[in-house]
Coordinates of C-alpha atoms and ligand atoms in Angstrom, one line a residue:
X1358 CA 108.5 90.5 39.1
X1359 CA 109.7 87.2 37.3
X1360 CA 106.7 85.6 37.2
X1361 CA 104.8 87.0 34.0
X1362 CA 107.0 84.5 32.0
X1363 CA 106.1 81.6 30.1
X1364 CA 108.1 78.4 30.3
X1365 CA 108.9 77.5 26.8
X1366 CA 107.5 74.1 26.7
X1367 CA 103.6 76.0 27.6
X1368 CA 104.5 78.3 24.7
X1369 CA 104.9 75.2 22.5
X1370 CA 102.0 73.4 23.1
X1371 CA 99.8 76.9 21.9
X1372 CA 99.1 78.4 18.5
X1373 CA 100.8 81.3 17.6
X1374 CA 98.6 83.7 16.7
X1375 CA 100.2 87.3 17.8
X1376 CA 100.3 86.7 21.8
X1377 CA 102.0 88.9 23.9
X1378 CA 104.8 86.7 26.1
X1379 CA 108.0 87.4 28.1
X1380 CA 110.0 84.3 28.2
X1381 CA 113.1 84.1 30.2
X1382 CA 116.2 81.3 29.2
X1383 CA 119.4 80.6 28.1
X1384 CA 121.3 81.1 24.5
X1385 CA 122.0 78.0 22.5
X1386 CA 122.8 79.6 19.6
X1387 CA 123.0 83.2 18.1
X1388 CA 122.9 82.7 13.7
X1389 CA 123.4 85.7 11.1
X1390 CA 122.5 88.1 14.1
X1391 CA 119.1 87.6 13.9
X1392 CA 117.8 83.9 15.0
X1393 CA 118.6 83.7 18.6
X1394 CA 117.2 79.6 19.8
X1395 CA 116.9 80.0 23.1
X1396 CA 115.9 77.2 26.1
X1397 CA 115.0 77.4 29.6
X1398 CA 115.3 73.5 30.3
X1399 CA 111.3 73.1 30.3
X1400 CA 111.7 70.9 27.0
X1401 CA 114.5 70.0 25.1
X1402 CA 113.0 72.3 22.0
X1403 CA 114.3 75.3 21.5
X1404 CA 112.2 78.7 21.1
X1405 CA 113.6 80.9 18.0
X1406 CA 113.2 84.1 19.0
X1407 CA 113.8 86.7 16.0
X1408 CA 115.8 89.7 16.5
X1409 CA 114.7 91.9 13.8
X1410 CA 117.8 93.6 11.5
X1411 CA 118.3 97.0 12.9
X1412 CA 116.0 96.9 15.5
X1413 CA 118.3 96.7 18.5
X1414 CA 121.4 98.2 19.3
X1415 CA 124.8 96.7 18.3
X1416 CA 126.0 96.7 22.0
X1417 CA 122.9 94.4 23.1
X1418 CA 123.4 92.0 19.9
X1419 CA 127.1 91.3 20.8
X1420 CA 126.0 90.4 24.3
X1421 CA 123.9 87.7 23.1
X1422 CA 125.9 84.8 23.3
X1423 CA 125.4 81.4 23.5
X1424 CA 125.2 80.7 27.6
X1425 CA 123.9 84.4 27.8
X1426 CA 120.9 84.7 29.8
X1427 CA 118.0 86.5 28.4
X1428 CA 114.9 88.2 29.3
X1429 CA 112.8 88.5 25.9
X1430 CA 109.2 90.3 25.7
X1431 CA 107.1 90.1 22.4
X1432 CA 104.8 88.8 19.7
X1433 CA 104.4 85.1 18.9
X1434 CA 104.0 84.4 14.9
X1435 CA 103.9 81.6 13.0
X1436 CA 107.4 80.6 11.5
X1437 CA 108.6 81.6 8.1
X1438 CA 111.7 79.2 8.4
X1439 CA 111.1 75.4 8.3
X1440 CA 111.6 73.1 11.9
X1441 CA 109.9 75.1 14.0
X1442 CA 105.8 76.1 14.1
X1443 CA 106.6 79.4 15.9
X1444 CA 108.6 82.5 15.9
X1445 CA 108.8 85.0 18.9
X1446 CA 109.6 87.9 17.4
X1447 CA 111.3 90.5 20.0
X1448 CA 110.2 93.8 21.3
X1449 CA 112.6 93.9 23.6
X1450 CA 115.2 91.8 25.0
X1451 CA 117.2 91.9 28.3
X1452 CA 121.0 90.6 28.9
X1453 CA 120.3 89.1 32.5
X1454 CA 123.4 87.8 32.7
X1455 CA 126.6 87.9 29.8
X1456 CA 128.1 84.5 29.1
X1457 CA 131.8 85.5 27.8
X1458 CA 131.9 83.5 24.6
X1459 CA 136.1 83.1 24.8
X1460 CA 135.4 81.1 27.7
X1461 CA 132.2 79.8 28.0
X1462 CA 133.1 75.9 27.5
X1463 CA 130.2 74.8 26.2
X1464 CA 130.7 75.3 22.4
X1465 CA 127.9 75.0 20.2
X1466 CA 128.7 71.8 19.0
X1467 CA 129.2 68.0 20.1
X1468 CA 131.4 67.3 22.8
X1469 CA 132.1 64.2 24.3
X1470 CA 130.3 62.7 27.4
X1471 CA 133.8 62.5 28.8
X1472 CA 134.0 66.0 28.4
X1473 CA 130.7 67.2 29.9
X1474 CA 131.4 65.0 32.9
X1475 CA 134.9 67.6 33.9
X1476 CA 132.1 69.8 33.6
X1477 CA 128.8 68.5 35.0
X1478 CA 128.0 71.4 37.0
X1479 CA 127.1 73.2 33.3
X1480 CA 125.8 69.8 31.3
X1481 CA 122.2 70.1 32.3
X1482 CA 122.5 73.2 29.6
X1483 CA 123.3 70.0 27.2
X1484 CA 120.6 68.5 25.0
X1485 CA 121.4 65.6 26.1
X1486 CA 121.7 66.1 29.3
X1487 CA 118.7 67.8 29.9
X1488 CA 117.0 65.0 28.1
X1489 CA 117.8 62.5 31.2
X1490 CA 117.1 64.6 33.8
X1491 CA 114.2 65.3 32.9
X1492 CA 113.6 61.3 32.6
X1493 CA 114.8 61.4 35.5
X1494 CA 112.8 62.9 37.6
X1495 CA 109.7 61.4 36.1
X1496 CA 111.1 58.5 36.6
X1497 CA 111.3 59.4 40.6
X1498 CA 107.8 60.9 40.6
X1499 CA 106.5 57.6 38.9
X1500 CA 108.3 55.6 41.5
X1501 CA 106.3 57.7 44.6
X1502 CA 103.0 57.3 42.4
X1503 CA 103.1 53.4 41.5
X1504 CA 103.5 53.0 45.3
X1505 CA 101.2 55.8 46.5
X1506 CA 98.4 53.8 44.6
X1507 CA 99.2 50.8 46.1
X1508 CA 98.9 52.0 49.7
X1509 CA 102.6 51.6 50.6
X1510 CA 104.1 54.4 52.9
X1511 CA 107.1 56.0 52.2
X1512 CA 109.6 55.3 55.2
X1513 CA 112.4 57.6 55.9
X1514 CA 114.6 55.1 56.7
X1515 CA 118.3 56.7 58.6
X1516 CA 122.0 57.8 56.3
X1517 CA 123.4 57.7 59.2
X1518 CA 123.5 54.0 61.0
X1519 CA 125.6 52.0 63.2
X1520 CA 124.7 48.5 61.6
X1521 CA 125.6 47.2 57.9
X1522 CA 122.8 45.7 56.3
X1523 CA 124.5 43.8 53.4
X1524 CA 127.3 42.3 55.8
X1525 CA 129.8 43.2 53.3
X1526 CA 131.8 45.5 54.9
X1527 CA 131.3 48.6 52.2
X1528 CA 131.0 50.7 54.6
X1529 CA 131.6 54.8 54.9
X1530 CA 132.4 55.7 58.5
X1531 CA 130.5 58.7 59.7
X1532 CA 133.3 60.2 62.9
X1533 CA 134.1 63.7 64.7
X1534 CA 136.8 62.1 66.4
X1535 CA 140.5 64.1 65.4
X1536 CA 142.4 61.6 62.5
X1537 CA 145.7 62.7 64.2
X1538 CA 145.5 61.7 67.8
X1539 CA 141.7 59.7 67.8
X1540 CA 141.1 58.8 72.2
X1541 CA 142.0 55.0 72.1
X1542 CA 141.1 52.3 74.3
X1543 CA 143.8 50.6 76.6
X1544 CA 144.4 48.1 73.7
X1545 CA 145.5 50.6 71.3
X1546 CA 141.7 50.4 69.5
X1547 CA 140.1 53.7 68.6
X1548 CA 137.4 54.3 71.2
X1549 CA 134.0 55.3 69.7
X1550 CA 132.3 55.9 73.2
X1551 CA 134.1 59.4 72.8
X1552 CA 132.7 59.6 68.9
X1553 CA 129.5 61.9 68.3
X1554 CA 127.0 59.2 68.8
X1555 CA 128.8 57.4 71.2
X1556 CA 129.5 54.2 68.7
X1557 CA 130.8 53.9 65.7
X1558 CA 128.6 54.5 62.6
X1559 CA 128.9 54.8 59.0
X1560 CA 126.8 56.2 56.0
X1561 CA 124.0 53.3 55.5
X1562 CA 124.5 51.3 52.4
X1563 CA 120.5 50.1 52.4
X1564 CA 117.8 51.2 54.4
X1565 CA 116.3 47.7 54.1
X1566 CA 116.4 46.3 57.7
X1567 CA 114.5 49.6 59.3
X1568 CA 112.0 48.8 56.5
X1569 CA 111.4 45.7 57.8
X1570 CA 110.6 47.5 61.1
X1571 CA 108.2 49.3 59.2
X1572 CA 106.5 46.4 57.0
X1573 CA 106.0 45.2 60.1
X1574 CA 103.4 47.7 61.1
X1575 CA 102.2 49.1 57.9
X1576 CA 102.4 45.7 56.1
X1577 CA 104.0 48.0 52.7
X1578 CA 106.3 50.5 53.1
X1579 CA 109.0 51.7 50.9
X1580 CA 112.0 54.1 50.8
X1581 CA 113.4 56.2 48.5
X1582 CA 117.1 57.5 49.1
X1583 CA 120.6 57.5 48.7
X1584 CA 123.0 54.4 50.3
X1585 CA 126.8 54.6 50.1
X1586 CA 129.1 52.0 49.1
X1587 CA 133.0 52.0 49.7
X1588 CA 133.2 49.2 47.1
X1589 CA 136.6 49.9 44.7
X1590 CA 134.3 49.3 41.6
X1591 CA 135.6 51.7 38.9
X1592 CA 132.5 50.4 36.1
X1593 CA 129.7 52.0 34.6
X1594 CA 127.4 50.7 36.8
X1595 CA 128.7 51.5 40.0
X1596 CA 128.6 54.6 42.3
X1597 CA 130.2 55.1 45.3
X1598 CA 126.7 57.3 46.7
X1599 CA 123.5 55.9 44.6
X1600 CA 119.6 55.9 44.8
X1601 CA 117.8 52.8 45.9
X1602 CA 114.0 52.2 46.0
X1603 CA 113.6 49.4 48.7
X1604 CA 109.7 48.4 49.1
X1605 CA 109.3 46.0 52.3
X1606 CA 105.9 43.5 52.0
X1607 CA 104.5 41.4 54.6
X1608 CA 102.6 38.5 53.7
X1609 CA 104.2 38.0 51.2
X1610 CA 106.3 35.1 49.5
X1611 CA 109.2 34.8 46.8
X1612 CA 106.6 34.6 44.1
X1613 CA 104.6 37.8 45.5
X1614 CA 108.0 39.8 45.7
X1615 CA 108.9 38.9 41.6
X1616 CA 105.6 39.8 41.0
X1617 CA 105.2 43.0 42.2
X1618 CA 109.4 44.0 40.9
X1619 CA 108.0 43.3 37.7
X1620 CA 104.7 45.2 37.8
X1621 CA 106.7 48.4 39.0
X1622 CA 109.3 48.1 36.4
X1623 CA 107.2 48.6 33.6
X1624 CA 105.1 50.9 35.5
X1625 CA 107.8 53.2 35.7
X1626 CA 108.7 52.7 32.3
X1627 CA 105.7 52.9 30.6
X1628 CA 105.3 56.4 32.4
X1629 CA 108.2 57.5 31.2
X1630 CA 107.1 56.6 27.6
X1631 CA 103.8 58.6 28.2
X1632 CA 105.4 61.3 30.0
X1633 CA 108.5 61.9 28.3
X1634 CA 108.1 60.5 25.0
X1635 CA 110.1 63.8 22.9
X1636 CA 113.1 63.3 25.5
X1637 CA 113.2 59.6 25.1
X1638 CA 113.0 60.1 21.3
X1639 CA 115.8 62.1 21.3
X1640 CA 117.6 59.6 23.2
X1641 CA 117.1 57.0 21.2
X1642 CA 118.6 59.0 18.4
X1643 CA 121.3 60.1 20.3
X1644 CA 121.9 56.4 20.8
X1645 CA 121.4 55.2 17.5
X1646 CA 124.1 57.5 16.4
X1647 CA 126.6 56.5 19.1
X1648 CA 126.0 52.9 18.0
X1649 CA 127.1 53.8 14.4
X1650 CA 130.8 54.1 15.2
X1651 CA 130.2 50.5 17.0
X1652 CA 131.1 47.1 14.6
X1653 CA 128.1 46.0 13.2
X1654 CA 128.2 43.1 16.1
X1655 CA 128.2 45.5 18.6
X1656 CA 125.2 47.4 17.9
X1657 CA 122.1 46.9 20.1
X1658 CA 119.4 44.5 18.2
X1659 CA 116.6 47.2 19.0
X1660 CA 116.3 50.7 19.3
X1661 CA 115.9 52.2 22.4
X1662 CA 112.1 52.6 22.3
X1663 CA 111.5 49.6 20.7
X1664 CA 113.5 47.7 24.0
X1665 CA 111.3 49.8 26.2
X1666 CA 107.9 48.2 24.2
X1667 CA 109.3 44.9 23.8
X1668 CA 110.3 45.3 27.8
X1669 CA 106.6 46.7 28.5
X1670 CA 105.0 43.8 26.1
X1671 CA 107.0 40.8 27.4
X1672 CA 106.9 38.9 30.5
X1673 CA 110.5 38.8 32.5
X1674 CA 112.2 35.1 32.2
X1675 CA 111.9 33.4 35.8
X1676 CA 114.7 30.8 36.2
X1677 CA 116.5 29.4 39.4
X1678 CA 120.5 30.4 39.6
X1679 CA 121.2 26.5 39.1
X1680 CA 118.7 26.5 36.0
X1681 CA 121.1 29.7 35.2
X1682 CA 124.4 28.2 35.8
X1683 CA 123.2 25.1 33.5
X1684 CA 122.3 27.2 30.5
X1685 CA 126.2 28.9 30.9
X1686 CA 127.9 25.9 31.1
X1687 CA 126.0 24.0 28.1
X1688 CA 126.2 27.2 26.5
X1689 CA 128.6 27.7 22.8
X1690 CA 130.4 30.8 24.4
X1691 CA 131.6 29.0 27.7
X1692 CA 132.6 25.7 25.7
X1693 CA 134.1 27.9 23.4
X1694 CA 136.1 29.3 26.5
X1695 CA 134.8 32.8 25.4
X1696 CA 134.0 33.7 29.8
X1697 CA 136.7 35.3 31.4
X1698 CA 136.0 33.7 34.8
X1699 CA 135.0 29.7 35.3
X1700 CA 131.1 28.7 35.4
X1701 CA 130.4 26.4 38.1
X1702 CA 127.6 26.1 41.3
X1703 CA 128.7 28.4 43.7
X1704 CA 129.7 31.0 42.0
X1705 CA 128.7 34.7 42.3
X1706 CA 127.7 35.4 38.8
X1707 CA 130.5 38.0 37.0
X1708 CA 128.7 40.2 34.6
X1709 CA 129.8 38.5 31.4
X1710 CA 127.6 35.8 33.1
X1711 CA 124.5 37.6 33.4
X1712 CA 125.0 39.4 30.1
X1713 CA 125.4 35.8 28.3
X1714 CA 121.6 35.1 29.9
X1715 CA 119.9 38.2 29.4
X1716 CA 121.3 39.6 25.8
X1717 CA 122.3 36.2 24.3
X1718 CA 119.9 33.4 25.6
X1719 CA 117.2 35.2 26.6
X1720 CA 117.2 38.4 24.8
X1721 CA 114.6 40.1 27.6
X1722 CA 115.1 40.6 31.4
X1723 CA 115.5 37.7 33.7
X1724 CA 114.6 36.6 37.0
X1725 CA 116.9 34.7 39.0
X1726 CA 116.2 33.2 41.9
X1727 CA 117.4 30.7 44.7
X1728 CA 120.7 31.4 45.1
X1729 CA 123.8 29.4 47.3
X1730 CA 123.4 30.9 50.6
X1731 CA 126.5 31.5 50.6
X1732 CA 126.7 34.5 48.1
X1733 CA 123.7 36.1 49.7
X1734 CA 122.9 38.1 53.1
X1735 CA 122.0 37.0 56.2
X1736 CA 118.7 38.1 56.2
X1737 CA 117.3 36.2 53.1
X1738 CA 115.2 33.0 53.9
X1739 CA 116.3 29.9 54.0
X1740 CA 115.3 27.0 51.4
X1741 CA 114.2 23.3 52.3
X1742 CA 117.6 22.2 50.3
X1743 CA 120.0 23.5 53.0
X1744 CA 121.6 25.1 50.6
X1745 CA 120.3 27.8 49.0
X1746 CA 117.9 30.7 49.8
X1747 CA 114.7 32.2 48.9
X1748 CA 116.9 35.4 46.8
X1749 CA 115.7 37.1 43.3
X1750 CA 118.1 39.2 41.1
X1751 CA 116.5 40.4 38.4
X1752 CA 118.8 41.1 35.4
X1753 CA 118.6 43.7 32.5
X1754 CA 119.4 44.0 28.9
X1755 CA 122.8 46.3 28.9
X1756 CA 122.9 46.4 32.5
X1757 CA 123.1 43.4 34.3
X1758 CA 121.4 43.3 37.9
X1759 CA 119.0 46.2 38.4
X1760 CA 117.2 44.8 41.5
X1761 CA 118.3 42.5 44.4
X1762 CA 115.9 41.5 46.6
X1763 CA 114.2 38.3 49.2
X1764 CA 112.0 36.8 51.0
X1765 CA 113.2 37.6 54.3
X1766 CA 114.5 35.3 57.2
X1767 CA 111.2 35.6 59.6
X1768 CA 112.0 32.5 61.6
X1769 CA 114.0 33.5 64.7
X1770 CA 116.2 30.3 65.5
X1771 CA 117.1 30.6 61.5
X1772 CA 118.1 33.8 61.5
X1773 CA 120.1 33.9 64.8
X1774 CA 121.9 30.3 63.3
X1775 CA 122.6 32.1 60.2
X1776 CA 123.6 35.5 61.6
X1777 CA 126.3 33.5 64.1
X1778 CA 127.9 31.4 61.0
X1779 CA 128.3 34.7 58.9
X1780 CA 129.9 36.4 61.7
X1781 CA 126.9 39.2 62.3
X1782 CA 126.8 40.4 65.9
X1783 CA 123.2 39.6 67.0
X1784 CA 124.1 42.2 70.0
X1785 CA 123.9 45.0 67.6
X1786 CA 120.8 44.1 65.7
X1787 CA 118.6 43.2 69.0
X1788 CA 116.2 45.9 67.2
X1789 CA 116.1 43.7 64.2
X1790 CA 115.5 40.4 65.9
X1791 CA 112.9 41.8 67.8
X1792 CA 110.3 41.3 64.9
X1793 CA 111.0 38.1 64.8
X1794 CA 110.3 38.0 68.8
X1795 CA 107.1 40.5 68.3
X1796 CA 104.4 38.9 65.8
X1797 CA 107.0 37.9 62.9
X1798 CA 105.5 37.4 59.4
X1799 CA 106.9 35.8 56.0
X1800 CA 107.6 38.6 54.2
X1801 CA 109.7 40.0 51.4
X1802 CA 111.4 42.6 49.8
X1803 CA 113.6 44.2 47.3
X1804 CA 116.0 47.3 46.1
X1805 CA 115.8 48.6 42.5
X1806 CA 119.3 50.9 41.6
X1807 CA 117.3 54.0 40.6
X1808 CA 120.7 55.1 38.5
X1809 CA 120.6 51.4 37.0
X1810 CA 117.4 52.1 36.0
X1811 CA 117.9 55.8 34.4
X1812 CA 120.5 54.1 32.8
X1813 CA 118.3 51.5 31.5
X1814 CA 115.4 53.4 30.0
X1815 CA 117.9 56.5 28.7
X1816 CA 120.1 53.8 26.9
X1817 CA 123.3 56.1 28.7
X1818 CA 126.0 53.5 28.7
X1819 CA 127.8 54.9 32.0
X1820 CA 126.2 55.2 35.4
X1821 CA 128.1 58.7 36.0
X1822 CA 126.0 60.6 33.5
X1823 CA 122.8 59.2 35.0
X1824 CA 123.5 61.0 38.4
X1825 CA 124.3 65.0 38.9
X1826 CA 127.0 64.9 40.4
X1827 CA 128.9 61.2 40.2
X1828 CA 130.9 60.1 43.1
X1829 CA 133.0 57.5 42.5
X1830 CA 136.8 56.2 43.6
X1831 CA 138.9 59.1 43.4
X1832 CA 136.4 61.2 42.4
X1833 CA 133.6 64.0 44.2
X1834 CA 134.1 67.3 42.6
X1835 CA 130.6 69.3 42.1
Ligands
LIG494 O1 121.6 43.9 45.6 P1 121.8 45.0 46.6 O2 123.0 45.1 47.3 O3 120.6 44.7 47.6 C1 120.3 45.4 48.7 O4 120.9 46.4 49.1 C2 119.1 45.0 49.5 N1 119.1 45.5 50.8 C3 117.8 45.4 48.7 C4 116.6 44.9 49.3 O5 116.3 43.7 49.3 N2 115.8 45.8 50.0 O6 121.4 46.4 45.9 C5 120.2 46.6 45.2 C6 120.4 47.2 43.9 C7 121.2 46.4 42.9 O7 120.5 45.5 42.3 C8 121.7 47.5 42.0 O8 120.7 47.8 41.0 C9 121.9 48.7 42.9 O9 121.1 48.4 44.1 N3 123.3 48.9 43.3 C10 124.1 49.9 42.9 N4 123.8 50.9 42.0 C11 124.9 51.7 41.7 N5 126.1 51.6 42.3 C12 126.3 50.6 43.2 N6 127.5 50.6 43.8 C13 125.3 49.7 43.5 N7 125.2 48.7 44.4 C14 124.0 48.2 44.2
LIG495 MG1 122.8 42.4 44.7

């Protein structure tokens, strides 16, 4: 039986005062054959266990290497050496499994993030690593708790769909049809009636319009999954298979749906903070440092907890997109010709724009709202001015856009006009229209990038070592 042990963070938190434990983890490091520091992912600290000279064999002492897996029963004392409160001094100690130090690739010693992503099937054993998934996931349970409080239900909303809720064509087709001789229609066209599901589907890229179906029944719902986007974008803010958190309110108006964005923001965050305070420290070293070999200009104004306080402590700058485009274009850097791409009303932001608002003008996150119509689905709501529509973005320091989201469309004839100029076939989304048939409602919505977000409070500069295992163009391995 495995179950006797004590995780290694529990062990911590006591005194040591001559308990008996077993504690089971990994090798970090092995030093002057004695002071093995040994971690079993429950905390980021290490436990020195003490191998007392000539106690144990010489065989057993060579097997403990760092990656080793060990099984290690004895006495807890308080530490002679300095970083640590506690020593665990072994009676005896097990080789579960050897880790062959020749080829073992994780050295004791700093590699490069690069590096650890060839091998992200053994980075978790990283401090760093370990540090941000463990973020991570209290950053997922936080997400299930801010919105179990509120009442909201947590929708399972489909992978697999036959519609594309964005409209944009990013779209991963789900088939079992043979890619050498697919059954084709008289035209030449592949025909789908002979695919699995009779139609052709594709991995969804947002469970947003199913949870509108469900807003309209539970009034809050929210979902919590991956989408998939065929999207080329090589960055370090895009995946190809990602985590969104879409909540889905009815009753509720533009105003409502910033509201609540930026209540759940610093919700998350500030749970985090309380929850994962040591791993967040050690990020915010780990960042500090990776910021030195940066030009002074280059370096972020705040350290990472202090962004997450300010973040907590400040309310989020609400402006419209044309308020937006107005600050670019009277701004130094865009007279200057410093932008890359033109500023004008129309535009879809680039991410030098956004960056210019957030970490230049504003210096703290930033609403925008009322965008052209034209860069924004089909499903957002329509404004008085003809031209734009009732859209929020809301844009982060570092990251650019970390939630897209709307008051939705809830007036049939508007919707239907707007689907039939952008090309959406209403014949495919009957479902969809049928809420605005069947007791329609304003309501309103959004979608937070959960790796966005990771990114955001872990200060990791690239999406791919936010996620396990990254897929991206050209790349699924893991
Ligand atoms: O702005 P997006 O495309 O909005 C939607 O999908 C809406 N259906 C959301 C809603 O209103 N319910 O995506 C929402 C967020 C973005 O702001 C960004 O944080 C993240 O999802 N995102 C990505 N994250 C990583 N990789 C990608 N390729 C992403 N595309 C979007
Ligand atoms: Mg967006």
């Amino acid at each position: 039986m495995f179950n006797t042990r004590v995780k290694i963070k529990a062990l911590l938190a006591q005194e040591p005062q001559n308990q008996e434990v077993t504690v089971m983890g990994w090798v970090r490091t092995f030093r002057n054959n004695q002071f093995i520091a040994l971690n079993d992912g429950s905390t980021g600290n290490n436990l020195q266990v003490v191998a007392e000279l000539g106690k144990f064999d010489e065989e057993l002492l060579k097997r403990i290497t760092t990656g080793a897996s060990l099984k290690v029963k004895g006495t807890v004392v308080p530490s002679l050496g300095k970083g640590q409160k506690m020593d665990l001094v072994a009676q005896s100690i097990e080789v579960l499994g050897d880790s062959d130090a020749e080829k073992f690739p994780l050295q004791p010693k700093k590699h490069s993030l690069e590096f650890l992503r060839e091998i992200a099937h053994l980075r978790f054993r990283t401090n760093t690593f370990s540090a941000v998934f463990r973020v991570r996931h209290t950053l997922a349970f936080a997400v299930h708790k801010f919105f179990h409080e509120k009442g909201f239900v947590y929708l399972h909303t489909p992978i697999i769909t036959a519609s594309d809720a964005e409209g944009a064509g990013e779209m991963f087709r789900v088939t079992t049809l043979p890619f050498d001789n697919p059954p084709r229609n008289e035209d030449g066209s592949i025909n789908f009636k002979e695919d699995f599901f009779g139609r052709s589907t594709n991995l969804t890229v947002s469970g947003q319009l199913e949870g509108e179906l469900g807003a309209m029944a539970f009034s809050d719902i929210y979902t919590f999954g991956p989408t998939f986007r065929a999207e080329n974008s090589n960055t370090t803010r895009h995946l190809a298979e990602f985590w969104m958190i879409e909540p889905e309110m009815a009753f509720y108006d533009l105003e409502d749906n910033m509201n609540l964005a930026e209540e759940f923001i610093k919700y998350i965050i500030k749970y985090a903070i309380d929850n994962n305070k040591e791993d967040l420290e050690f990020l915010a070293q780990r960042l500090t440092e990776e910021e030195k070999q940066l030009p002074q200009d280059k370096r972020s104004e705040m350290g990472l907890m202090e962004k997450l306080d300010f973040v907590l402590n400040n309310n989020f700058e609400r402006i419209t997109y044309t308020e937006a485009i107005e600050i670019l274009i009277n701004s130094p850097a865009y007279k200057k010709k410093k932008f890359q791409y033109d500023v004008k009303w129309g535009i879809d932001m680039q991410s030098e724009h956004e960056r210019y608002l957030v970490e230049k003008h504003f210096k703290k996150p930033v609403i925008v709202t009322n965008y052209p119509k034209d860069i924004k689905a089909f499903y957002m709501r329509q404004n008085e001015d003809g031209k734009t529509v009732a859209a929020m973005d809301i844009l982060a320091p570092g990251i650019g856009e970390i939630v897209g989201g709307s008051q939705r469309e809830e007036r049939l004839e508007k919707l239907e006009e707007r689907m039939a100029q952008m090309h959406i076939p209403a014949s495919e989304l009957w479902w969809y229209l049928d809420t605005r048939r069947f007791g329609s409602v304003p309501h309103a919505g959004f979608g937070l990038g959960f790796e966005r977000m990771v990114q955001f409070v872990t200060g990791m500069g690239n999406i791919r070592d936010v996620i396990a295992f990254p897929r991206t163009p050209k790349s699924a391995e893991f």
